[in-house]
Short mmCIF file of C-alpha atoms and ligand atoms in Angstrom, two decimals:
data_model
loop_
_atom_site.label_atom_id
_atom_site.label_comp_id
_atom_site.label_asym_id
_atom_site.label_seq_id
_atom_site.Cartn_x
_atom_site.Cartn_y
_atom_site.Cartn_z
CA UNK F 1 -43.63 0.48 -10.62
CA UNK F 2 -39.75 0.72 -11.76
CA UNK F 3 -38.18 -1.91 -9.74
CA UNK F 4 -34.77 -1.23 -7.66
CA UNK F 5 -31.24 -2.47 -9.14
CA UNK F 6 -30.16 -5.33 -6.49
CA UNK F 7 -27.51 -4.05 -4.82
CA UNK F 8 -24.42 -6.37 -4.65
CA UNK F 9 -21.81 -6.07 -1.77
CA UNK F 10 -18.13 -6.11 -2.99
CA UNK F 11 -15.97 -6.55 -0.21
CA UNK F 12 -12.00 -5.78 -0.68
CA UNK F 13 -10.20 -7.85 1.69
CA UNK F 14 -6.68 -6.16 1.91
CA UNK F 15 -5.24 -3.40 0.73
CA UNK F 16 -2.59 -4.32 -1.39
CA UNK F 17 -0.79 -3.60 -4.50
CA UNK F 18 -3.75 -4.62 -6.59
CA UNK F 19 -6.99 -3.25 -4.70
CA UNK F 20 -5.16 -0.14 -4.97
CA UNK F 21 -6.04 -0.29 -8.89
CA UNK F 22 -9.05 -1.94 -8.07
CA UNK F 23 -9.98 1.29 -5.84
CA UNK F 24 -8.92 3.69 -8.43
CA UNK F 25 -10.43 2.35 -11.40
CA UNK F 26 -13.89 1.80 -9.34
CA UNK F 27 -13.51 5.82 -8.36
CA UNK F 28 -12.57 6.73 -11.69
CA UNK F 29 -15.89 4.59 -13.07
CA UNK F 30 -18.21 3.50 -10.35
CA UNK F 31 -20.02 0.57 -11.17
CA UNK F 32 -23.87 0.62 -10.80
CA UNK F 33 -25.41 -1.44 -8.34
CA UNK F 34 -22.41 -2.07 -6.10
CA UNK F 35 -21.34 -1.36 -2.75
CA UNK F 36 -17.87 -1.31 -2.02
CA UNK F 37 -16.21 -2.17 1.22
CA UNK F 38 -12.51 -2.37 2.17
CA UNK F 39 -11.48 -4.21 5.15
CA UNK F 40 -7.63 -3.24 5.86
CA UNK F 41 -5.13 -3.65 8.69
CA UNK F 42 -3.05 -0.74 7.78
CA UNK F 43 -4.86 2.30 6.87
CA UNK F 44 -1.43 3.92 5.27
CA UNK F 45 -0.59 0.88 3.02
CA UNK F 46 3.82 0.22 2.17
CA UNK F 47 4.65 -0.09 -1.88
CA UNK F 48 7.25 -2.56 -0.88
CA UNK F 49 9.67 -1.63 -4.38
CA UNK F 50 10.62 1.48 -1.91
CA UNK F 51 10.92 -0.10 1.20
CA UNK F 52 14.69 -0.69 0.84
CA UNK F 53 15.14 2.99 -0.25
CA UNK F 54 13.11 4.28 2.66
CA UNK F 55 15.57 2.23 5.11
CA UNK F 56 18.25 4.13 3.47
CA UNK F 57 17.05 7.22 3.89
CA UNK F 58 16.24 8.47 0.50
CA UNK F 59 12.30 8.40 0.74
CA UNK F 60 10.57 9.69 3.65
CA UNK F 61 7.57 7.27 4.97
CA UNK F 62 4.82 9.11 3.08
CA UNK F 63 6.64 8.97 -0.21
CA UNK F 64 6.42 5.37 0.04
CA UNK F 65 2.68 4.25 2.03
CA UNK F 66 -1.09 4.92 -0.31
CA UNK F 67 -3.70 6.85 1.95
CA UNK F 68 -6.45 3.94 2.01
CA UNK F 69 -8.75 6.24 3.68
CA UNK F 70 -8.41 9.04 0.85
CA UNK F 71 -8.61 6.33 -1.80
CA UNK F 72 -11.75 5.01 0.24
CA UNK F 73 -12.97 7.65 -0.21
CA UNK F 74 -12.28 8.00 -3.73
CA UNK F 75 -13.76 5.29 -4.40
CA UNK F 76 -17.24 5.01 -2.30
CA UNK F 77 -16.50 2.68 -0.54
CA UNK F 78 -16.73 2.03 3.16
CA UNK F 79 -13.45 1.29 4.86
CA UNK F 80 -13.05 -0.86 7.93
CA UNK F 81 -10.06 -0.79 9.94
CA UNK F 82 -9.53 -4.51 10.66
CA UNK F 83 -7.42 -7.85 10.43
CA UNK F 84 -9.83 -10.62 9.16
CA UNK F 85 -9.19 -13.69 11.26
CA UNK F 86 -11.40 -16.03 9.12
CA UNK F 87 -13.64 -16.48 6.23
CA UNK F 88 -16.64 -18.74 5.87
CA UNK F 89 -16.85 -19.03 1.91
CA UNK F 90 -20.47 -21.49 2.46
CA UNK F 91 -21.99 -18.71 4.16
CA UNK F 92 -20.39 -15.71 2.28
CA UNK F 93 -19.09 -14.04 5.44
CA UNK F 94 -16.22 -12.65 6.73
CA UNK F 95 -14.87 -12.71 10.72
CA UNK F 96 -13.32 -10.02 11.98
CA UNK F 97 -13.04 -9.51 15.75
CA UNK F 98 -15.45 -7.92 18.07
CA UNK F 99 -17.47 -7.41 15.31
CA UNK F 100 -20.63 -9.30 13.72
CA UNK F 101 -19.93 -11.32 10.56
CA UNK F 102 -19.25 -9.16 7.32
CA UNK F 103 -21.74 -10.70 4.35
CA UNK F 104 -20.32 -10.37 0.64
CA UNK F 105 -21.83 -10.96 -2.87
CA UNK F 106 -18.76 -11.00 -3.94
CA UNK F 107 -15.02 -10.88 -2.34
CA UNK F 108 -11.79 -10.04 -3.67
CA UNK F 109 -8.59 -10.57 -1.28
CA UNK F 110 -5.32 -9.36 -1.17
CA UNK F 111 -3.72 -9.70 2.19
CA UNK F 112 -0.13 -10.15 0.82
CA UNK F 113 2.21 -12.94 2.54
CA UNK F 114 4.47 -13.37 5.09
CA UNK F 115 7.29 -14.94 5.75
CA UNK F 116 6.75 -18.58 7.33
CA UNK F 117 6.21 -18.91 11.09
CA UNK F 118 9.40 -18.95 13.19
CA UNK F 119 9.28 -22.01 14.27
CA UNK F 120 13.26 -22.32 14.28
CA UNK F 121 13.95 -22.28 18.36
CA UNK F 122 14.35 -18.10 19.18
CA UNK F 123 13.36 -17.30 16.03
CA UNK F 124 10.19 -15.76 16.83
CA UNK F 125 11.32 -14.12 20.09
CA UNK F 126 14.99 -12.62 18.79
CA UNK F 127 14.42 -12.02 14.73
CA UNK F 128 12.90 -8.93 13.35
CA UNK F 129 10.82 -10.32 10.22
CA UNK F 130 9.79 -7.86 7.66
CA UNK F 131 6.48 -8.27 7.54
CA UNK F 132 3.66 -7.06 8.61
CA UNK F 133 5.81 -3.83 7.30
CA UNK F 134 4.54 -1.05 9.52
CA UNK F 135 6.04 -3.28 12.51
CA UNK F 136 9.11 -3.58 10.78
CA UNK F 137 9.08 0.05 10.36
CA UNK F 138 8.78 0.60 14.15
CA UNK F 139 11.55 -2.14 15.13
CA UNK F 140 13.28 -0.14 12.85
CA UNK F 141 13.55 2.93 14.25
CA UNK F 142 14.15 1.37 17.74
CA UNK F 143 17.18 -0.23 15.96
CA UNK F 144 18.46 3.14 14.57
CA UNK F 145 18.15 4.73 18.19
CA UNK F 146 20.19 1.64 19.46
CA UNK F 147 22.69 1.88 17.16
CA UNK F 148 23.58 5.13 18.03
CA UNK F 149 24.27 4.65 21.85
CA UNK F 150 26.03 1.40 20.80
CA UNK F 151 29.83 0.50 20.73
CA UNK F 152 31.65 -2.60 20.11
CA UNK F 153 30.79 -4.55 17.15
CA UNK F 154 27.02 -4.38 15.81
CA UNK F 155 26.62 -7.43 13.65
CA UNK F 156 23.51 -7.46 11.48
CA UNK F 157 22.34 -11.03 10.27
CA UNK F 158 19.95 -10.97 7.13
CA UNK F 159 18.43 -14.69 6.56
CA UNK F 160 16.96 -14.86 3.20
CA UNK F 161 18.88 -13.92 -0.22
CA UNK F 162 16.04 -13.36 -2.31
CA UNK F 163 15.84 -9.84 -4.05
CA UNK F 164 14.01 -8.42 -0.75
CA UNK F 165 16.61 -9.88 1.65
CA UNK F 166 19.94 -8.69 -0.75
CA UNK F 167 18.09 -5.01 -1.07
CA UNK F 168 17.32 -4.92 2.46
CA UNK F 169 20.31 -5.64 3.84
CA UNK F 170 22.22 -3.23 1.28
CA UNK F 171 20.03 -0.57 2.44
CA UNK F 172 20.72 -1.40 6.26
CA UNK F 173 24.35 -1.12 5.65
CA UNK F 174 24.12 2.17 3.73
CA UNK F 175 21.74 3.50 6.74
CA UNK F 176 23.86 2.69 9.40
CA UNK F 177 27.43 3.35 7.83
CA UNK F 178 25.61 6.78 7.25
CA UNK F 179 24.37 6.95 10.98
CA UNK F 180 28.08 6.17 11.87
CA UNK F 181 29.48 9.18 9.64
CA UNK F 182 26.91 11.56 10.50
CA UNK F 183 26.92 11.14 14.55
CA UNK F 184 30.80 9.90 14.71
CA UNK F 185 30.34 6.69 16.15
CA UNK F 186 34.20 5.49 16.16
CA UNK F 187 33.71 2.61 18.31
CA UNK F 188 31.15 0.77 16.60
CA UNK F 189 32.10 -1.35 14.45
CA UNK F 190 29.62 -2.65 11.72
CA UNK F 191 29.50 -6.19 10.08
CA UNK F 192 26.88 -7.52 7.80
CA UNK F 193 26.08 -11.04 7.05
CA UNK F 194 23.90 -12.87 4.65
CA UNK F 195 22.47 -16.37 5.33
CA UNK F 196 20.66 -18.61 2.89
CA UNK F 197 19.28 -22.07 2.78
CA UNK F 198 19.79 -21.76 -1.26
CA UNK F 199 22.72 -23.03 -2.51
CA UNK F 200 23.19 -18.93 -4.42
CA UNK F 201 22.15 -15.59 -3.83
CA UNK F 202 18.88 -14.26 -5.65
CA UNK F 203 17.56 -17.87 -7.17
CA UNK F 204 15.13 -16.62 -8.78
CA UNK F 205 17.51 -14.08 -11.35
CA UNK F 206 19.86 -14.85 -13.64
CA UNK F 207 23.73 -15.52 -13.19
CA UNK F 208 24.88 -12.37 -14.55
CA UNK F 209 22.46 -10.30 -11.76
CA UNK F 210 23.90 -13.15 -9.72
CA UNK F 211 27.20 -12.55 -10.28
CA UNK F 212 26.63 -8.33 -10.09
CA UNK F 213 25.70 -8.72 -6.43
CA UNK F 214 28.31 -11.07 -5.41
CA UNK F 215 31.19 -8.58 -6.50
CA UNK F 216 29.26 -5.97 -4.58
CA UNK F 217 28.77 -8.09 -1.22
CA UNK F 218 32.70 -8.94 -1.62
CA UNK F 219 33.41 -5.13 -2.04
CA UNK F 220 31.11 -4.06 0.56
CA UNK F 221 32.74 -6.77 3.09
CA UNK F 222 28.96 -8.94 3.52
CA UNK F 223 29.67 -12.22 4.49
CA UNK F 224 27.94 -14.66 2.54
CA UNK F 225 26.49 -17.82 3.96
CA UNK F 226 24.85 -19.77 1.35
CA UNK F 227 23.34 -23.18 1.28
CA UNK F 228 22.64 -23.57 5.36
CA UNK F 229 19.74 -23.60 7.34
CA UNK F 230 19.08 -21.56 10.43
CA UNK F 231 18.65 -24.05 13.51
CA UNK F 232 18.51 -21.63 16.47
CA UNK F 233 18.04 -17.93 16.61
CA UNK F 234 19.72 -16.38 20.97
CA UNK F 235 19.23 -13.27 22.06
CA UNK F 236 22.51 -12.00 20.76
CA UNK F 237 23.54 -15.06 18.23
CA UNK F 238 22.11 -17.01 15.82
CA UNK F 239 23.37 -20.63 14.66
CA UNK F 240 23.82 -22.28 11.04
CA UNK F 241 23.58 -25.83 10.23
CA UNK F 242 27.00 -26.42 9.44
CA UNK F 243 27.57 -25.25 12.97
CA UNK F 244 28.34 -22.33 13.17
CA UNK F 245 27.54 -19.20 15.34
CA UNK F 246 27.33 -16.04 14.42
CA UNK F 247 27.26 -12.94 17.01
CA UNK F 248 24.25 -11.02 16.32
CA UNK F 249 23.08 -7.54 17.35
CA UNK F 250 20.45 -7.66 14.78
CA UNK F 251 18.68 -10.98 12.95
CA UNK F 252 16.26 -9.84 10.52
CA UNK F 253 13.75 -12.59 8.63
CA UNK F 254 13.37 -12.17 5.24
CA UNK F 255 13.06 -15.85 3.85
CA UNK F 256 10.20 -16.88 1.17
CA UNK F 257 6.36 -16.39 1.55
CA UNK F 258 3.55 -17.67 3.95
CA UNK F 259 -0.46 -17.41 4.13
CA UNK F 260 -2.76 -17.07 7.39
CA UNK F 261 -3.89 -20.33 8.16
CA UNK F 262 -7.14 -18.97 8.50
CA UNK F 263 -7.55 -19.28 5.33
CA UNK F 264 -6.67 -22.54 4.30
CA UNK F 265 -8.85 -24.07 7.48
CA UNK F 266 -11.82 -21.97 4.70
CA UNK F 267 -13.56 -24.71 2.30
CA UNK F 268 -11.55 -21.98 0.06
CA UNK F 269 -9.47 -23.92 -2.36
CA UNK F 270 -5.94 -23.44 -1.68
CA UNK F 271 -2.60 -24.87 -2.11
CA UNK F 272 -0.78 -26.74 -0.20
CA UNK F 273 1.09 -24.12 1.35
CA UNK F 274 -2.20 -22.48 1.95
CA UNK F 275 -2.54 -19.91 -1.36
CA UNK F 276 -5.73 -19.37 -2.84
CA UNK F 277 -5.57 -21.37 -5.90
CA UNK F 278 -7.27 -19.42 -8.70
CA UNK F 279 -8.54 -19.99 -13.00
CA UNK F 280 -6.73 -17.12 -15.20
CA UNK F 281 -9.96 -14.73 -14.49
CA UNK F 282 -8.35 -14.91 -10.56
CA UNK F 283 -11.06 -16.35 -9.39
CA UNK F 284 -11.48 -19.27 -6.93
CA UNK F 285 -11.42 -22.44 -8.64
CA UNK F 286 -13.91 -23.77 -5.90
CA UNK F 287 -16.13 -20.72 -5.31
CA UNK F 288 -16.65 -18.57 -8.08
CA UNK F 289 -17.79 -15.03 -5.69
CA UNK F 290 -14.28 -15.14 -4.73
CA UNK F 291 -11.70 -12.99 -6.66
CA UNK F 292 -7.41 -12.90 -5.46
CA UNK F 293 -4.53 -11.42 -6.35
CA UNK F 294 -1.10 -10.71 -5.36
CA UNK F 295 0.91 -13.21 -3.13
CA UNK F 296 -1.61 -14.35 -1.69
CA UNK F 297 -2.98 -15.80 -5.16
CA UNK F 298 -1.76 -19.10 -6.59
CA UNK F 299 -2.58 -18.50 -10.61
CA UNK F 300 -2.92 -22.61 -10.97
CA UNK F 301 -2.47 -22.39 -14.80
CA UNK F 302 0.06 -19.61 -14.84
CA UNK F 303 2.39 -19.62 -11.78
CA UNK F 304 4.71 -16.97 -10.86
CA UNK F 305 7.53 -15.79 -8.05
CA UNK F 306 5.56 -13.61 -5.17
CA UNK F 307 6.82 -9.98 -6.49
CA UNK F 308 5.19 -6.69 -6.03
CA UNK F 309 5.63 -6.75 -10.28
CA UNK F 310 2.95 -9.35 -10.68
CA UNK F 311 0.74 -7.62 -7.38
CA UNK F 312 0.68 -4.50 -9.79
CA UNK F 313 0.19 -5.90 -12.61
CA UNK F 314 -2.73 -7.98 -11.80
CA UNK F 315 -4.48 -5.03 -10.52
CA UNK F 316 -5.55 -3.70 -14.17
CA UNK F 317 -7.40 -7.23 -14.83
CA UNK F 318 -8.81 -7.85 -11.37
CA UNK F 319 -10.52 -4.77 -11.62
CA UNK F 320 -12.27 -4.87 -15.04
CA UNK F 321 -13.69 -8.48 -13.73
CA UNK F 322 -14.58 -7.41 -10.43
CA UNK F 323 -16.78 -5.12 -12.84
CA UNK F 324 -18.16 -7.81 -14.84
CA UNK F 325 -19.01 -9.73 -12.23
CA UNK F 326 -20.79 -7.45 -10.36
CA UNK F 327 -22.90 -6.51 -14.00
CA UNK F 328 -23.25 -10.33 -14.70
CA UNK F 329 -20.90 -10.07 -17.65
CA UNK F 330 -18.71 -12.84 -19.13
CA UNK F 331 -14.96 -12.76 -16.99
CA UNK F 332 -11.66 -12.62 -19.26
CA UNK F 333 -8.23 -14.15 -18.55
CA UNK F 334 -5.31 -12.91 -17.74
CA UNK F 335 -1.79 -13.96 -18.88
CA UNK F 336 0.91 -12.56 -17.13
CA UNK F 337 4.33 -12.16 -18.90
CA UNK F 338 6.66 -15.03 -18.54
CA UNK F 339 9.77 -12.56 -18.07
CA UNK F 340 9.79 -9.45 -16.38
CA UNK F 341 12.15 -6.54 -15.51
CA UNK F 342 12.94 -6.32 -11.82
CA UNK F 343 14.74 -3.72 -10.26
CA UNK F 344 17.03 -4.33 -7.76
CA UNK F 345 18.52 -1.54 -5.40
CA UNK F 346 21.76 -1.52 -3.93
CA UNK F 347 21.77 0.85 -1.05
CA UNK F 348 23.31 4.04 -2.51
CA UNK F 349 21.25 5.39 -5.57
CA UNK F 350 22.65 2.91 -7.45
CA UNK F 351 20.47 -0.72 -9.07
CA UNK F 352 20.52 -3.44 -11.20
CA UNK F 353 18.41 -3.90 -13.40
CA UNK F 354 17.23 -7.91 -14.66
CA UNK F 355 14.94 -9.43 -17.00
CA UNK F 356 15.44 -12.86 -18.37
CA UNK F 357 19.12 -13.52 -19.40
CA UNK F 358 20.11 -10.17 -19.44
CA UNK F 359 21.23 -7.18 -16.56
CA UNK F 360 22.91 -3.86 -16.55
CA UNK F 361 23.67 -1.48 -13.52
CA UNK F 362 24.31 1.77 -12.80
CA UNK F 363 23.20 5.21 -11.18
CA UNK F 364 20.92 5.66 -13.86
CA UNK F 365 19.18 2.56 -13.66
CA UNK F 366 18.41 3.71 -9.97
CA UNK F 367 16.96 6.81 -11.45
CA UNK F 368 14.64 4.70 -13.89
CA UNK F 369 13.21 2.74 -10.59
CA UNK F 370 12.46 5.92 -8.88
CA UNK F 371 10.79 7.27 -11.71
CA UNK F 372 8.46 3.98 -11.93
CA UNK F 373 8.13 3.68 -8.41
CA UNK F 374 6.96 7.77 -7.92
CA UNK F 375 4.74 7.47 -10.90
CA UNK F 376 3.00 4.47 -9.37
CA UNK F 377 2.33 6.37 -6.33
CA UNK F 378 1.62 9.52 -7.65
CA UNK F 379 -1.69 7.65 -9.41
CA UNK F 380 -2.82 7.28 -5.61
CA UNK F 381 -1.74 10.38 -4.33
CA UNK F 382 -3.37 13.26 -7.54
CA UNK F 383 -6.52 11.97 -7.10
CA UNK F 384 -9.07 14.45 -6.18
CA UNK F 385 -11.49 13.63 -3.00
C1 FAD P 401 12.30 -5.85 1.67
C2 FAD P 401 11.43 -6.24 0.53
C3 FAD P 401 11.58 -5.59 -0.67
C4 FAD P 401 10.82 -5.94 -1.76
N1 FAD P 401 11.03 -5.30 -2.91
C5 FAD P 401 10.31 -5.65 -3.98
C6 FAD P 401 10.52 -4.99 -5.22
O1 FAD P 401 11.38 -4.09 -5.35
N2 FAD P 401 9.78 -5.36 -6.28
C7 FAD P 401 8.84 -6.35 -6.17
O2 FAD P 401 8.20 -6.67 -7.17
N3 FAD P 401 8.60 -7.00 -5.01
C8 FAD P 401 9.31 -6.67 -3.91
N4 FAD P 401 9.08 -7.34 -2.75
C9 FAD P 401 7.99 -8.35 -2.67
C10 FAD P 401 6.70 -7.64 -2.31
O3 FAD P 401 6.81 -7.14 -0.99
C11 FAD P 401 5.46 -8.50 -2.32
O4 FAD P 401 5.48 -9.38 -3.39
C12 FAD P 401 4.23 -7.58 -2.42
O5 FAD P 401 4.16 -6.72 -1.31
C13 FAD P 401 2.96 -8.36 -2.50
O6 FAD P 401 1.91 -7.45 -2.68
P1 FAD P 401 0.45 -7.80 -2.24
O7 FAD P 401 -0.40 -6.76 -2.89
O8 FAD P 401 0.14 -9.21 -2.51
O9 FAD P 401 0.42 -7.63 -0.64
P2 FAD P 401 0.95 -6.49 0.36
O10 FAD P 401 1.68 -5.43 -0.34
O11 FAD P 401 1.62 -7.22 1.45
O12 FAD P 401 -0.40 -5.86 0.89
C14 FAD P 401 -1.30 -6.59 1.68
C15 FAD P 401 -2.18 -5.63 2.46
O13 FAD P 401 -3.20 -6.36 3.10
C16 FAD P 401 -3.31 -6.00 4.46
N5 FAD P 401 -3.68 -7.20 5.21
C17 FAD P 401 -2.92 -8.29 5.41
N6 FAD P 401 -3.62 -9.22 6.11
C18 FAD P 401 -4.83 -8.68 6.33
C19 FAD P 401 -6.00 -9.17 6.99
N7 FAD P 401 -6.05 -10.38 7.55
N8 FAD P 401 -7.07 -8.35 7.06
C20 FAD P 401 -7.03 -7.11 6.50
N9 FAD P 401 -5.97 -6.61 5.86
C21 FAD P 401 -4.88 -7.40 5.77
C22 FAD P 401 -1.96 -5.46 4.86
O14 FAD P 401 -2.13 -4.49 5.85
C23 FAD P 401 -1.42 -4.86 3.55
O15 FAD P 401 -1.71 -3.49 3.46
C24 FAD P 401 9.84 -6.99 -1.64
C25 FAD P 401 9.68 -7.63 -0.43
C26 FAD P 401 10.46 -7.28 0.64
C27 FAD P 401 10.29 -8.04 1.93
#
């Protein structure tokens, strides 16, 4: 009698930049002998490289969010609308609430980060933090209708000068100077500020990006606040280490990365700041059934900024050995570049472009990263279901 192919359970944890990919390429080639689940919080999932140009209004929402229930589907696998709140890796389960523990043969996660728990005093009552996105997205638009039936000043405080918090804020100004044009609000009066605990602006780029979006903060009259802390976030004012207070309409959180604690209380091997530490095949160096990628990974021989870049990129690989895996094939490593090209937005449809030593700006360059960012999406969006 012909004997039955075991059939191994692949469970996506999180969909993110790379189990997009990892969806795709599994619908484009299914894989014999696997099931496929995806657990997800959001069912519409955000490309974050077109957040900023969403908040200033030159993408609509669905331009910018993957379908995960068309790619699901896509791909044959089940999807389950849920936010895992902890992971048994002895076991092989998953928890997710009011539901009965999910079983894998093998688990790949990519829950993305956040940024690190407010525990500045107010902070987690008064600031807006951009993360989870979709909440962001709804603060957002309470924001916008505020605005409009404000006057006086509205002062908008961005903490965290990283590439996400410079865009961001950029793309709030452009939004609401906009807003003020297009409804004639004369008697608000709008001032931006930029806080940072980092001694510069974008840390992780080069001086000549650097020096690119200091010029423009200048010219666009954004205060810049570098190399102080936050100590206490009010209702309608937030305070700096070196003392001073700012008034604030609006504090939004953009500072650095954090992972669920959930995850590090796992016997999952993680890093001290709770990432999943991983060998160059992104797998768990302590349990080999366990795949990451994204921010939530910590690549222990190759590490790299949290960017959307290396999210995407890492897709491609994860894949192909979430594939061998499952067939019982040898894995292969991954090396991700050392220097990459980021593009950086600047409100208008204008960017800056940086890689390594070297940056150049312009309206064109915008017009390169909507070309990358559309053709990204538009893999998720022509596929057939
Ligand atoms: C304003 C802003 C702009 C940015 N712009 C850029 C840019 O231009 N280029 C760039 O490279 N990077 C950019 N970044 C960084 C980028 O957002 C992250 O590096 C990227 O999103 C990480 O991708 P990811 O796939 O790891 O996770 P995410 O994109 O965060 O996806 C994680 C997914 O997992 C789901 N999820 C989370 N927790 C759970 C759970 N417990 N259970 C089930 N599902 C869960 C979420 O719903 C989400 O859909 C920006 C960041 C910000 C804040």
């Amino acid at each position: 009698m012909p004997t039955q192919p075991a059939v191994k359970h692949l469970v996506l944890l999180g969909g993110g930049h790379s189990h997009v990919t990892v969806l795709r390429e599994f619908g484009l080639r299914p894989v014999p002998g696997v099931r496929l689940s995806l657990v997800a919080r959001d069912i519409q999932t955000p490309y974050s490289g077109m957040l900023p140009g969403l908040i200033a209004d030159h993408y609509r929402y669905e331009d910018c969010h993957i379908d995960l229930d068309r790619l699901a589907r896509f791909a044959g696998a089940t999807l389950i609308h849920a936010e895992a709140e902890g992971l048994d890796p002895e076991q092989r389960c998953l928890h997710l609430p009011n539901q009965p523990p999910l079983h894998y043969d093998l688990l790949s996660i990519n829950i993305g980060s956040r940024p690190p728990t407010l525990n500045i005093p107010g902070a987690a009552d008064y600031a807006l933090p951009v993360k989870p996105i979709d909440e962001f997205l709804r603060h957002w638009d309470a924001v916008l209708t505020r605005f409009r039936r404000h006057s006086g000043p509205f002062r908008v405080v961005m903490t965290g000068a990283g590439a996400g918090g410079v865009e961001l804020l950029l793309a709030i100004q452009h939004r609401l100077r906009y807003e003020q044009q297009y409804h004639g609000l004369r008697d608000v009066k709008l001032d931006c500020h930029l806080v940072s605990a980092t001694p510069m602006i974008l840390p992780d780029h080069n001086a000549s990006v650097r020096s690119r979006f200091e010029h423009l903060l200048h010219q666009r009259t954004i205060q810049v606040h570098t190399g102080v802390a936050v100590t206490q976030v009010a209702p309608d004012s937030i305070t700096l280490s070196d003392g001073l207070t700012l008034p604030a309409e609006l504090v939004v959180w953009v500072t650095g990365a954090a992972a669920p604690e959930w995850l590090a209380a796992s016997s999952l091997a993680t890093t001290d700041a709770g990432f999943i530490q991983l060998n160059p095949c992104l797998q768990s160096v302590s349990h080999p059934e366990v795949f990451a990628a994204g921010d939530i990974a910590h690549v222990v021989a190759y590490p790299r900024p949290k960017s959307g870049v290396f999210a995407v990129r890492q897709g491609p690989p994860l894949a192909a050995n979430l594939r061998r895996a499952a067939l019982g094939h040898a894995l292969r490593e991954f090396r991700p570049q050392q220097q990459f090209l980021s593009l950086i937005s600047t409100g208008e449809r204008h960017a800056v472009a940086s890689r390594g030593q070297w940056s150049i700006a312009g309206a064109w360059t915008w017009r390169w990263k909507d070309y990358i960012d559309r053709a990204f999406m538009r893999r998720f969006s022509e596929l057939s279901t």
